Coordinates of C-alpha atoms in Angstrom, one line a residue:
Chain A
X7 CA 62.7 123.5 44.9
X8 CA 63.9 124.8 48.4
X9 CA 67.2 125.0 47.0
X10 CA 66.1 126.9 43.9
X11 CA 64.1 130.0 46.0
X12 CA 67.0 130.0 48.7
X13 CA 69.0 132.6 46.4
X14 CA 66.3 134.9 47.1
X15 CA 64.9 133.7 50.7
X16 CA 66.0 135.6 53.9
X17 CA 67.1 133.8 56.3
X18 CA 68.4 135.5 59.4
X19 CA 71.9 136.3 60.6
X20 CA 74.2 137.8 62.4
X21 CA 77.0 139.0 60.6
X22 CA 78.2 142.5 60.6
X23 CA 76.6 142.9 57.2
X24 CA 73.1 141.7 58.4
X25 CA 73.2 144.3 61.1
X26 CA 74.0 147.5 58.2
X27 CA 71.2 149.6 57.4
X28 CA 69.2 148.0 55.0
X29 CA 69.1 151.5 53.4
X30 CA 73.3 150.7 53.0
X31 CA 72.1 147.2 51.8
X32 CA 70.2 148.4 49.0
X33 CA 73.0 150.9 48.0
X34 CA 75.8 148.7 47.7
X35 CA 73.4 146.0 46.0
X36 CA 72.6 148.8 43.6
X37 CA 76.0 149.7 43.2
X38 CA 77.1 146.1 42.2
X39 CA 74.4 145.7 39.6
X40 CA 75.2 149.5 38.3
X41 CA 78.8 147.9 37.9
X42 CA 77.9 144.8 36.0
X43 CA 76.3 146.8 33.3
X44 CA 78.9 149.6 33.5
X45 CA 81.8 147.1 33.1
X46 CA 83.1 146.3 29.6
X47 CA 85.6 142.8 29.8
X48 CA 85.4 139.7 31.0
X49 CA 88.2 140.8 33.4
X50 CA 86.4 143.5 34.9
X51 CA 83.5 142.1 35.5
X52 CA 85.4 139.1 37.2
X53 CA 86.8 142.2 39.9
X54 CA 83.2 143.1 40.3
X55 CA 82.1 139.3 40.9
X56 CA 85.1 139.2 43.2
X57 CA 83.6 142.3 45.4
X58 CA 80.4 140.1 45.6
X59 CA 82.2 137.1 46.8
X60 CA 84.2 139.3 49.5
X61 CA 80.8 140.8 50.4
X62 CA 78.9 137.7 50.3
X63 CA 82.1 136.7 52.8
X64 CA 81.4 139.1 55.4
X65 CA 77.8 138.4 55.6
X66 CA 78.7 134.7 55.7
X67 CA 76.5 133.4 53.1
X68 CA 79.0 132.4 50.7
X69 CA 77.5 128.9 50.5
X70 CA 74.2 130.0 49.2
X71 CA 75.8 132.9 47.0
X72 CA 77.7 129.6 45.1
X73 CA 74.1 127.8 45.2
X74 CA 72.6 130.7 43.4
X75 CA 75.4 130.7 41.0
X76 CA 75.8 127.3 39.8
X77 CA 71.7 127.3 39.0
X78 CA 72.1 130.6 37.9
X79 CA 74.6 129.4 35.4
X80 CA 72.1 127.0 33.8
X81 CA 70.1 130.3 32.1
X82 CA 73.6 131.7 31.6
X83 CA 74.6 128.9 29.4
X84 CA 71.3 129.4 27.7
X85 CA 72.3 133.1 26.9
X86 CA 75.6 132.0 25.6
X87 CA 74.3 130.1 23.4
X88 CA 71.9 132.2 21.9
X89 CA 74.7 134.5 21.7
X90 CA 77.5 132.6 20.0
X91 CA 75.0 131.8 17.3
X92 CA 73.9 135.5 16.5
X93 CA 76.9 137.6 17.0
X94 CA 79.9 134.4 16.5
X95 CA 81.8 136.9 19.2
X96 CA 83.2 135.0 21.5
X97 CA 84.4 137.6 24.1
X98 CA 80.7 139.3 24.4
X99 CA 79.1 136.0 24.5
X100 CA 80.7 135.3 27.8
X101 CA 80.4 138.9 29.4
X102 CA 76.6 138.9 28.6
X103 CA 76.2 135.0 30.4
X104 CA 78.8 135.7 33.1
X105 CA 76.8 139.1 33.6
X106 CA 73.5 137.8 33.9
X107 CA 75.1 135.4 37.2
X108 CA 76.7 138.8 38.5
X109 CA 73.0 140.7 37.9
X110 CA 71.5 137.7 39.8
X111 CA 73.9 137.2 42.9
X112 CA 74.1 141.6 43.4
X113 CA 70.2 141.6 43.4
X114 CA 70.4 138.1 45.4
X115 CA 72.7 139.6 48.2
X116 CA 70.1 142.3 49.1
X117 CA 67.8 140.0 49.3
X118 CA 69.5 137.0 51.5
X119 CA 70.5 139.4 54.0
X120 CA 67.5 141.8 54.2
X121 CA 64.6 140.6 56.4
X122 CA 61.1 141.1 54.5
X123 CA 60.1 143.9 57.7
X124 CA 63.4 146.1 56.8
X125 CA 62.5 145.7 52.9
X126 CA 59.4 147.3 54.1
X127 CA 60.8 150.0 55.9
X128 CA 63.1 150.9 52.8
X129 CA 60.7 151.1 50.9
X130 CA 59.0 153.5 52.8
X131 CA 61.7 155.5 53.4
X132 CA 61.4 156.2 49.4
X133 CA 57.7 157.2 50.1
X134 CA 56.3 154.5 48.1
X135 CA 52.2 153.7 48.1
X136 CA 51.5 151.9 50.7
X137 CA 49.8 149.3 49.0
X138 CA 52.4 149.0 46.3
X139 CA 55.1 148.2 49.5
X140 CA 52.3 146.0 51.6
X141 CA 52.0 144.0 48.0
X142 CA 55.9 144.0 47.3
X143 CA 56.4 143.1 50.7
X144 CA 54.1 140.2 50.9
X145 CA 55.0 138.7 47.8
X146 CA 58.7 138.9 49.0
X147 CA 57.1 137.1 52.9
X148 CA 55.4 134.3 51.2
X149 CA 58.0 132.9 48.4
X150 CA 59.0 130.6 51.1
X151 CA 55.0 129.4 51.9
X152 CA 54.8 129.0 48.4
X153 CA 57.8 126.8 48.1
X154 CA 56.6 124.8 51.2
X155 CA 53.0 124.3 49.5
X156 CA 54.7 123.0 46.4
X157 CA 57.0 120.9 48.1
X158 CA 53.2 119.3 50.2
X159 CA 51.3 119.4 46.5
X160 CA 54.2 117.3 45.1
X161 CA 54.7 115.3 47.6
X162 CA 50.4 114.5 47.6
X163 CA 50.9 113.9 44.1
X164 CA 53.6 111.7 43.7
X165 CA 51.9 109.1 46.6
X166 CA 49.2 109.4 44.1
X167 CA 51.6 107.5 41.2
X168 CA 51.9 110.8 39.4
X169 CA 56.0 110.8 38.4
X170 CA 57.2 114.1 37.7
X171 CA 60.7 113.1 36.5
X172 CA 59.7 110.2 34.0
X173 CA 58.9 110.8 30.8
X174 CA 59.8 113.4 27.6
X175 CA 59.4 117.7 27.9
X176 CA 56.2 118.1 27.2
X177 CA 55.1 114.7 29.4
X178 CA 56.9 116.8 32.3
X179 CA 55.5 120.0 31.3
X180 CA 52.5 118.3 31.4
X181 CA 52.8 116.3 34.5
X182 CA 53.0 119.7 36.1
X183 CA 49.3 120.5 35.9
X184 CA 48.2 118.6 39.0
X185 CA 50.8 120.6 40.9
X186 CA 49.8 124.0 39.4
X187 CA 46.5 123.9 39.8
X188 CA 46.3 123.6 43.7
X189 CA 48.9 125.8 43.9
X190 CA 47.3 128.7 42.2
X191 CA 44.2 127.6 43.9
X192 CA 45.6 127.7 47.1
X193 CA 47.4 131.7 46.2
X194 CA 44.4 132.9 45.4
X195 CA 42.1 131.6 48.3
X196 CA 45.1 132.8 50.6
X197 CA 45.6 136.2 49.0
X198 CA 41.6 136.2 49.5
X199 CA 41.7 135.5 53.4
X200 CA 45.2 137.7 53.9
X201 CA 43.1 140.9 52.2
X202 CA 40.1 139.9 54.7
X203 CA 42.5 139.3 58.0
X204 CA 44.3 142.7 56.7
X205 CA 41.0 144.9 56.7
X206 CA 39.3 143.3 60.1
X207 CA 42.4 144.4 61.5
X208 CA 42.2 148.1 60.1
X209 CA 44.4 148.0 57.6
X210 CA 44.1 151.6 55.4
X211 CA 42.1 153.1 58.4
X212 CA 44.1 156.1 58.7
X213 CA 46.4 157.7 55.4
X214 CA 49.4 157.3 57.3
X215 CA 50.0 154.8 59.8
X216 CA 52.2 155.0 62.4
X217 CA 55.7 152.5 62.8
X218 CA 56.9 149.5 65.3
X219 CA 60.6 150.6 63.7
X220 CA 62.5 153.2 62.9
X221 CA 65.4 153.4 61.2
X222 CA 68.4 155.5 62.2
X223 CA 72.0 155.4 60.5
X224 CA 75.0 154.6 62.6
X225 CA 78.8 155.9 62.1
X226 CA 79.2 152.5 60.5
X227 CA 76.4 152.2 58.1
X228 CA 77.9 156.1 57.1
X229 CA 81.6 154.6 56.7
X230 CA 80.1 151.5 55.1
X231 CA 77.7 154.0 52.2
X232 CA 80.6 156.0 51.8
X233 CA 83.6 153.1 51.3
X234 CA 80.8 151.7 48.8
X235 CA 80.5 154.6 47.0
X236 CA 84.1 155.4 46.7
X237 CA 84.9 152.2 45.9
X238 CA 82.4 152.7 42.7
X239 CA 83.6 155.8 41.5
X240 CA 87.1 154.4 41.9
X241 CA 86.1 151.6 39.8
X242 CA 84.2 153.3 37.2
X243 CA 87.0 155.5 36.6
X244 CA 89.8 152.8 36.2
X245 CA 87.1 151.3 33.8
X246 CA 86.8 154.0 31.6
X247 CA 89.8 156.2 31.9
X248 CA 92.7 153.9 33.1
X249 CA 91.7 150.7 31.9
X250 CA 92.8 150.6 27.6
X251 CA 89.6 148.1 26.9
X252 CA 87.5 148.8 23.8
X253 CA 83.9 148.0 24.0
X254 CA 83.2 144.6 23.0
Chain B
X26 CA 55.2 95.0 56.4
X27 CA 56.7 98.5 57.6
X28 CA 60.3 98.5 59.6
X29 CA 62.0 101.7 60.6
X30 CA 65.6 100.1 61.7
X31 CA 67.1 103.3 63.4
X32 CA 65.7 106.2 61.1
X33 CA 67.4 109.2 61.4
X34 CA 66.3 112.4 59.3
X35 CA 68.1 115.8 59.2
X36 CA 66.1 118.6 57.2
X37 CA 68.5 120.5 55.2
X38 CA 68.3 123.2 58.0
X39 CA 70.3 120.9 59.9
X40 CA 66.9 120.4 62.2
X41 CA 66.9 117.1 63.4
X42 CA 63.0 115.7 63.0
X43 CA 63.7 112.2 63.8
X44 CA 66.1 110.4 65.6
X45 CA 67.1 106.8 65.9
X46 CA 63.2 105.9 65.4
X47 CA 63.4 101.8 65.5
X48 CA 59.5 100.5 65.1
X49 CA 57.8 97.6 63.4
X50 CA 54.5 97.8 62.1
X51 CA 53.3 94.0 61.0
X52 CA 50.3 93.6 58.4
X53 CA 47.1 94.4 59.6
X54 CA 47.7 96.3 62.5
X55 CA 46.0 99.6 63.3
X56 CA 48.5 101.6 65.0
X57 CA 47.9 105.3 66.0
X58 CA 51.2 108.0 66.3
X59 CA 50.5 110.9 68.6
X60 CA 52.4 113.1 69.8
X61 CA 52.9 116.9 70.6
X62 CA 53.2 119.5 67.4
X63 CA 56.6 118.8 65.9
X64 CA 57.2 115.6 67.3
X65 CA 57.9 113.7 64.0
X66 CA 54.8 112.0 63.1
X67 CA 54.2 113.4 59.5
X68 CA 57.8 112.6 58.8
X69 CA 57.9 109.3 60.4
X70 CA 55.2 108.6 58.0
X71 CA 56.6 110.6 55.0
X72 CA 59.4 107.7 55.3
X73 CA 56.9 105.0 54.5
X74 CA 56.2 106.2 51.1
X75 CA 59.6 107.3 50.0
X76 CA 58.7 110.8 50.1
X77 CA 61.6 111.4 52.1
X78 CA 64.6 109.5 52.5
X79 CA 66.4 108.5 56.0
X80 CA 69.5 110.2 56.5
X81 CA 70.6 107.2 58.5
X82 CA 69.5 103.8 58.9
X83 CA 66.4 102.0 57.1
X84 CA 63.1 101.9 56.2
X85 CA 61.7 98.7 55.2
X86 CA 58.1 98.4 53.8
X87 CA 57.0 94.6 52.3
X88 CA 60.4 94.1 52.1
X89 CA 61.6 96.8 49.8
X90 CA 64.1 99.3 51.0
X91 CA 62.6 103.0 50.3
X92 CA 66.0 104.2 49.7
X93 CA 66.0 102.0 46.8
X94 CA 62.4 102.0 45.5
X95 CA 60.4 104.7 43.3
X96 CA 57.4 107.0 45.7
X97 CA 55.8 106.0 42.3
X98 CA 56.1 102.1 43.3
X99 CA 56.0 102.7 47.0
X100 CA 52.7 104.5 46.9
X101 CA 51.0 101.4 44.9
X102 CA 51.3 99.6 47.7
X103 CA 50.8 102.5 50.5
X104 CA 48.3 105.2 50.2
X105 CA 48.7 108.5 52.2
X106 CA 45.9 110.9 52.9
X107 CA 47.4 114.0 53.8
X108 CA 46.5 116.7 56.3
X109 CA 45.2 119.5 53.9
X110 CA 43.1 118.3 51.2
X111 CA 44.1 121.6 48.8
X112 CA 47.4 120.1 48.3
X113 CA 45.6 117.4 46.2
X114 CA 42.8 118.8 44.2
X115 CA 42.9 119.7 41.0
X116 CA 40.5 118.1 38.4
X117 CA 37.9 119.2 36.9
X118 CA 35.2 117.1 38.5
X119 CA 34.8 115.2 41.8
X120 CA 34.8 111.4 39.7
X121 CA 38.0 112.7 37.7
X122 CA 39.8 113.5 40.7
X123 CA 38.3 109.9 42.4
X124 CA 40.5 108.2 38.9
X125 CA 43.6 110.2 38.9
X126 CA 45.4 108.0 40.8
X127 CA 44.2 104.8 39.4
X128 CA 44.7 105.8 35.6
X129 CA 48.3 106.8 37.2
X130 CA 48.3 102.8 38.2
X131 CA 46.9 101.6 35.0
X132 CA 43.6 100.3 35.8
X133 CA 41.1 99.2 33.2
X134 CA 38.4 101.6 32.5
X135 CA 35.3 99.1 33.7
X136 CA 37.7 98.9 37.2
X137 CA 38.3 102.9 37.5
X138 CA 34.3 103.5 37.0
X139 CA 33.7 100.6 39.3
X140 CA 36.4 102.0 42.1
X141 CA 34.7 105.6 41.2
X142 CA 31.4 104.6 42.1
X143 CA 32.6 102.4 45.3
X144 CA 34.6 105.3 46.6
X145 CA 31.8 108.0 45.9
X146 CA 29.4 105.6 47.9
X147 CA 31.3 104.6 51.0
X148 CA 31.9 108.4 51.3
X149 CA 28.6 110.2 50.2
X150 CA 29.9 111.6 47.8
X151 CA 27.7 110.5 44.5
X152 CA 25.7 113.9 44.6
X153 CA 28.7 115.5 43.9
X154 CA 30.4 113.5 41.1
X155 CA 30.5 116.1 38.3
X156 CA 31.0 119.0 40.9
X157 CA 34.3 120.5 40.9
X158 CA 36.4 119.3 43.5
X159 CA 37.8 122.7 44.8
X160 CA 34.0 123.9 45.8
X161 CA 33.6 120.9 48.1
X162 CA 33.3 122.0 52.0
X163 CA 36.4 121.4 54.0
X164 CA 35.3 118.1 55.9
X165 CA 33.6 117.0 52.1
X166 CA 37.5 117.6 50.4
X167 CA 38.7 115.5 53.3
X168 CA 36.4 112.9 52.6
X169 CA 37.3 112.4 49.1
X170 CA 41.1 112.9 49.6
X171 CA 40.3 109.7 51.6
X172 CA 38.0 108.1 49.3
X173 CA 40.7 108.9 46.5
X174 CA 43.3 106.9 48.5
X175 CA 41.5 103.5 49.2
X176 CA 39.9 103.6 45.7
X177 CA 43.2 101.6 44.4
X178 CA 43.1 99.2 48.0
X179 CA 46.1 99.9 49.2
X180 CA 47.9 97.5 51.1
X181 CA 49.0 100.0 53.8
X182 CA 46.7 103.0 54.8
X183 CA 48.2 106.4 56.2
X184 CA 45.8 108.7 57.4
X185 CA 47.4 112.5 58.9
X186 CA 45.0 114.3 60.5
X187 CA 41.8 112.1 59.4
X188 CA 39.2 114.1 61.4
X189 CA 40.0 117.9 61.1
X190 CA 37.1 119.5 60.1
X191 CA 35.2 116.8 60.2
X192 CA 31.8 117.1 62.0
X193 CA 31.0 113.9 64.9
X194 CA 28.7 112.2 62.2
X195 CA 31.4 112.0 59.8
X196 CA 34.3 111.4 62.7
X197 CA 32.0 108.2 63.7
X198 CA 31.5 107.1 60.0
X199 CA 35.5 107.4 59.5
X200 CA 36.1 105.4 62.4
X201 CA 33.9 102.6 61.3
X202 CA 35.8 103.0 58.2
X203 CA 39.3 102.7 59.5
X204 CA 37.8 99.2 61.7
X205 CA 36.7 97.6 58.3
X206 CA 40.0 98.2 57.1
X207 CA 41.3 96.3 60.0
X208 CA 38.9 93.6 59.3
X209 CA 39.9 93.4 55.8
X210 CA 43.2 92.6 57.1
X211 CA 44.9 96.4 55.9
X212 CA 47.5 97.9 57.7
X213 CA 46.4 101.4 59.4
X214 CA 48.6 104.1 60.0
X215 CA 46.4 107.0 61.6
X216 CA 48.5 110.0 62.6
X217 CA 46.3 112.1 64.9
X218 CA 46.4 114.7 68.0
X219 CA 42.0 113.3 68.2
X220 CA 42.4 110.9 71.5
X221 CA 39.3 110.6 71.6
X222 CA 37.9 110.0 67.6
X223 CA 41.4 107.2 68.0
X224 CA 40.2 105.9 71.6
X225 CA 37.1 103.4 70.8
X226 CA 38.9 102.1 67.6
X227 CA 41.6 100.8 70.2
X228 CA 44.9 100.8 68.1
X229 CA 48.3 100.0 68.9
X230 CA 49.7 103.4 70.3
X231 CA 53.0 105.0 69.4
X232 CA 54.1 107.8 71.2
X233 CA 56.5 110.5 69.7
X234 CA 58.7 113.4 71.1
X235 CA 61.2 115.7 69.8
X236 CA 61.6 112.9 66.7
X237 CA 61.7 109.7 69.5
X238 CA 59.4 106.9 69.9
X239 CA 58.9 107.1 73.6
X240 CA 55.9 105.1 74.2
X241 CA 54.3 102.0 72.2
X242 CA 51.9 99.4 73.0
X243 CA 48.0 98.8 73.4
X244 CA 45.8 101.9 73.7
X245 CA 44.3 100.6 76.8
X246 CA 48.0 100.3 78.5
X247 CA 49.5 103.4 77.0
X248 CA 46.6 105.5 77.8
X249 CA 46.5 105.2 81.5
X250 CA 50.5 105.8 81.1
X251 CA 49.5 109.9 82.6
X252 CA 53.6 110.5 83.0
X253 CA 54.2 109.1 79.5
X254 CA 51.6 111.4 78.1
X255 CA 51.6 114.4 79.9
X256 CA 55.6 114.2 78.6
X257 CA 54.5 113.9 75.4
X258 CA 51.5 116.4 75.7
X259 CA 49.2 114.1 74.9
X260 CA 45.6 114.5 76.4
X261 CA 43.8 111.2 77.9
X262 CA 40.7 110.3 76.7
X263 CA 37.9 111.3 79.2
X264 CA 36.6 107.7 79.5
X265 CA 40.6 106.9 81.1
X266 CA 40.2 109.5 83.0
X267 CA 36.6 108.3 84.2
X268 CA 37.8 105.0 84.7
X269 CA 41.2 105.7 86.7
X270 CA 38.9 108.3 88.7
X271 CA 36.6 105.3 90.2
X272 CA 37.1 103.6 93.5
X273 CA 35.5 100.6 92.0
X274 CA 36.4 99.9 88.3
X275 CA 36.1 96.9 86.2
X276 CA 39.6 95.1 85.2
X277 CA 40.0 97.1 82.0
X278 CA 39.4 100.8 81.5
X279 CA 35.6 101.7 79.0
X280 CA 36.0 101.1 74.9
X281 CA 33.5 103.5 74.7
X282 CA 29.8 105.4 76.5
X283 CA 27.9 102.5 75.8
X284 CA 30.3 100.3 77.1
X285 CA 30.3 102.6 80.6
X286 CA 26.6 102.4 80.6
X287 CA 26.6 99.5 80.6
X288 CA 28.9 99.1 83.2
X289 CA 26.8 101.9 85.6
X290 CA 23.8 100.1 85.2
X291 CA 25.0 96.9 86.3
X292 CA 26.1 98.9 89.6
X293 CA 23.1 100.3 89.7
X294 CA 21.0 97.2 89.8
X295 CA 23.2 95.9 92.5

């Protein structure tokens, strides 16, 4: 299960990536998942997986971008499939499954490298309701608590007898309930005493609160936004003007 | 009955939470693990069930290796009470919850009412038996979390963190719980940072740091051991400290108050 949320988990480093702008972060993340739906073959989509990878490279999380990719690659194969049988294409069966990985790993690469206080900040920075971020934000800060409390539920459970891997489906599916249940239980009652901790410590006391951070571009998160977005216009143009590839 | 033969496990962080733990833990001990926060002690204990899996060496428990047995199996033989009692609730009612394990086992109908109605009694719990389990008070969720365990008489006993939230009534009833397992010849695995709740039930003590066994034997040894503890940040229990404070002590530090009033008024009388 640890494995499964760590495509989307922040863990923090020290790569030159980590250290961008988040601001820059979310740019060229956007950028990458503006050029998986711009891109129309298989082979251009593999030069946009390929900027991923050589991103994913600097930031030195290659290991868990291939993590997120194999797992991603189990709902891919489901999309192919579903796919193949309506449209008997081929070509557009695979861009559509090897898409949905690229869509996943841009939006994971943000994520991985972007601690949940600078998500924050970004999203301030686009003037967002301040409930809306603390929310967003919050979710994003407890995916990992939630993935720890499953891990204890389970873990009660199965030196209970319950065995989650034995049996058909829908035995399975069903076998999940004792594990559900606290864990929603648990959300909730934590979501109740968060909101409680939040308020006996001010929170919405004043419109507009004041910042521990503030953000403030270097020369190299500038160079960085602008390579990104050169690189994308580049792209985009080869795709659609140099590139002889007919929509599939 | 339990044998860690130099248990080593690596989280897949690459933080090492035990290392080269080598202990033996024959039938019907009562044996205590303490320790500072972070020492080991839920994932020593982890091991025993199967829950986790040693990245080197073995764990042994009635002679099955846990590397090669199901939690499932394991856990018929070894019941765990965890520290938070959320992680376990779920049914609808109190009695449903007290049966989930033992329909998990197969027991017979007539034996799950009959374990129901045993485990709902030993822990006052029969006023509650159609409540739902998740409006229970803190130290009452504990209680059954407990009472769900021993329900299906485990060979082996694991209780982590038995007495948080738990009010001195309740501490004292536990306690004379956890000696009539020992008299009923169980093995007790109590993993708690309460010196004092584990002092008057006099276990074998295992000390723990930074994933290490570094102290084991009788309480009444171990305890006075102030280097071995204070390096494990373990607190001793006031009636050591009472006892090591005296010019004139009897040959074996007090079980418990009675036991030093006793003691001061035979000094008295004198």
């Amino acid at each position: 299960m640890m494995w499964l949320s760590g495509g989307f988990v922040f863990r923090r480093g020290d790569s030159p990536y980590h250290r961008l702008d988040p601001r820059v972060k979310l740019l060229i993340s956007a950028l990458m998942f503006v050029s998986t739906l711009l891109v129309r073959s298989f082979y251009e989509l593999l030069a946009v997986i390929a900027v991923m990878v050589a991103v994913a490279a600097v930031a030195t999380v290659l290991k868990r971008v291939g993590r997120t990719m194999v797992l991603t690659a189990t709902f891919s194969a489901f999309i192919f499939v579903i796919n193949i049988v309506f449209t008997r294409n081929l070509e557009s069966s695979v861009l559509y499954a090897v898409r949905f990985v690229a869509i996943v790993v841009s939006t994971s690469l943000f994520f991985i490298t972007t601690s949940p206080d600078e998500l924050e900040q970004v999203m301030k920075t686009f003037r967002l309701p301040r409930d809306v971020v603390f929310a967003f934000v919050t979710a994003v800060r407890f995916i990992p608590v939630m993935m720890l409390d499953t891990i204890q539920i389970m873990d009660a459970q199965k030196s209970r007898g319950l065995e989650l891997e034995k049996g058909n489906i829908f035995r399975r599916v069903r076998n999940m309930i004792p594990v559900l249940i606290p864990l929603v239980v648990n959300s909730v009652v934590r979501s109740g005493e968060l909101a409680e901790a939040m308020e006996s410590r001010a929170y919405g006391a004043v419109p507009r609160p004041t910042s521990l951070v503030q953000y403030k571009s270097s020369v190299t998160d500038k160079v960085v936004a602008l390579a990104a977005l050169a690189l994308f216009i580049a792209g985009a143009y080869s795709f659609y003007y140099i590139l002889p590839v007919q929509l599939p | 009955m339990i044998e860690f033969q130099g248990v080593t496990f690596v989280h897949q962080n690459g933080v090492k939470a035990l290392d080269g733990v080598t202990l033996k833990v024959e039938a019907g001990e009562t044996v205590a693990l303490v320790g500072e926060n972070g020492a080991g002690k839920t994932t020593l204990v982890k091991h025993v069930t199967g829950l986790l899996k040693p990245t080197t060496g073995k764990v042994i428990v009635d002679g099955h290796d846990t590397k090669q047995t199901s939690t499932a199996s394991l856990s018929r033989k070894v019941g765990v009470a965890f520290q938070n009692p959320d992680h376990q609730l779920f049914s609808e009612s109190v009695e449903e919850e007290m049966s989930f394990a033992l329909r998990n086992f197969g027991f017979s109908p007539e034996l799950v009412r009959k374990r129901v109605d045993w485990g709902l009694g030993l822990f006052g719990l029969d006023e509650y038996r159609k409540s739902s389990p998740l409006v229970l008070s803190g130290g009452e969720k504990k209680r059954l979390t407990l009472a769900c365990i021993l329900a299906w008489d485990p060979d082996v006993v694991i209780l982590d963190e038995p007495t948080v939230g738990q009010d001195s009534i309740q501490k004292e009833k536990l306690a004379g719980t956890i000696k009539m397992l020992r008299s009923a010849g169980k093995t007790v695995v109590v993993v708690s940072h309460d010196i004092e709740f584990l002092w008057p039930i006099q276990p074998r003590v295992v000390v723990m740091k930074s994933g290490r066994v570094v102290g084991d034997g009788p309480a009444a040894l171990v305890m006075q051991d102030e280097t071995l503890l204070a390096s494990a940040r373990v607190a001793q229990p006031q009636l050591v400290e009472l006892y090591r404070g005296l010019s004139e002590r009897p040959p074996g530090p007090f079980v418990d108050a009675l036991d030093a009033r006793r003691w001061f008024e035979e000094r008295m009388k004198r």
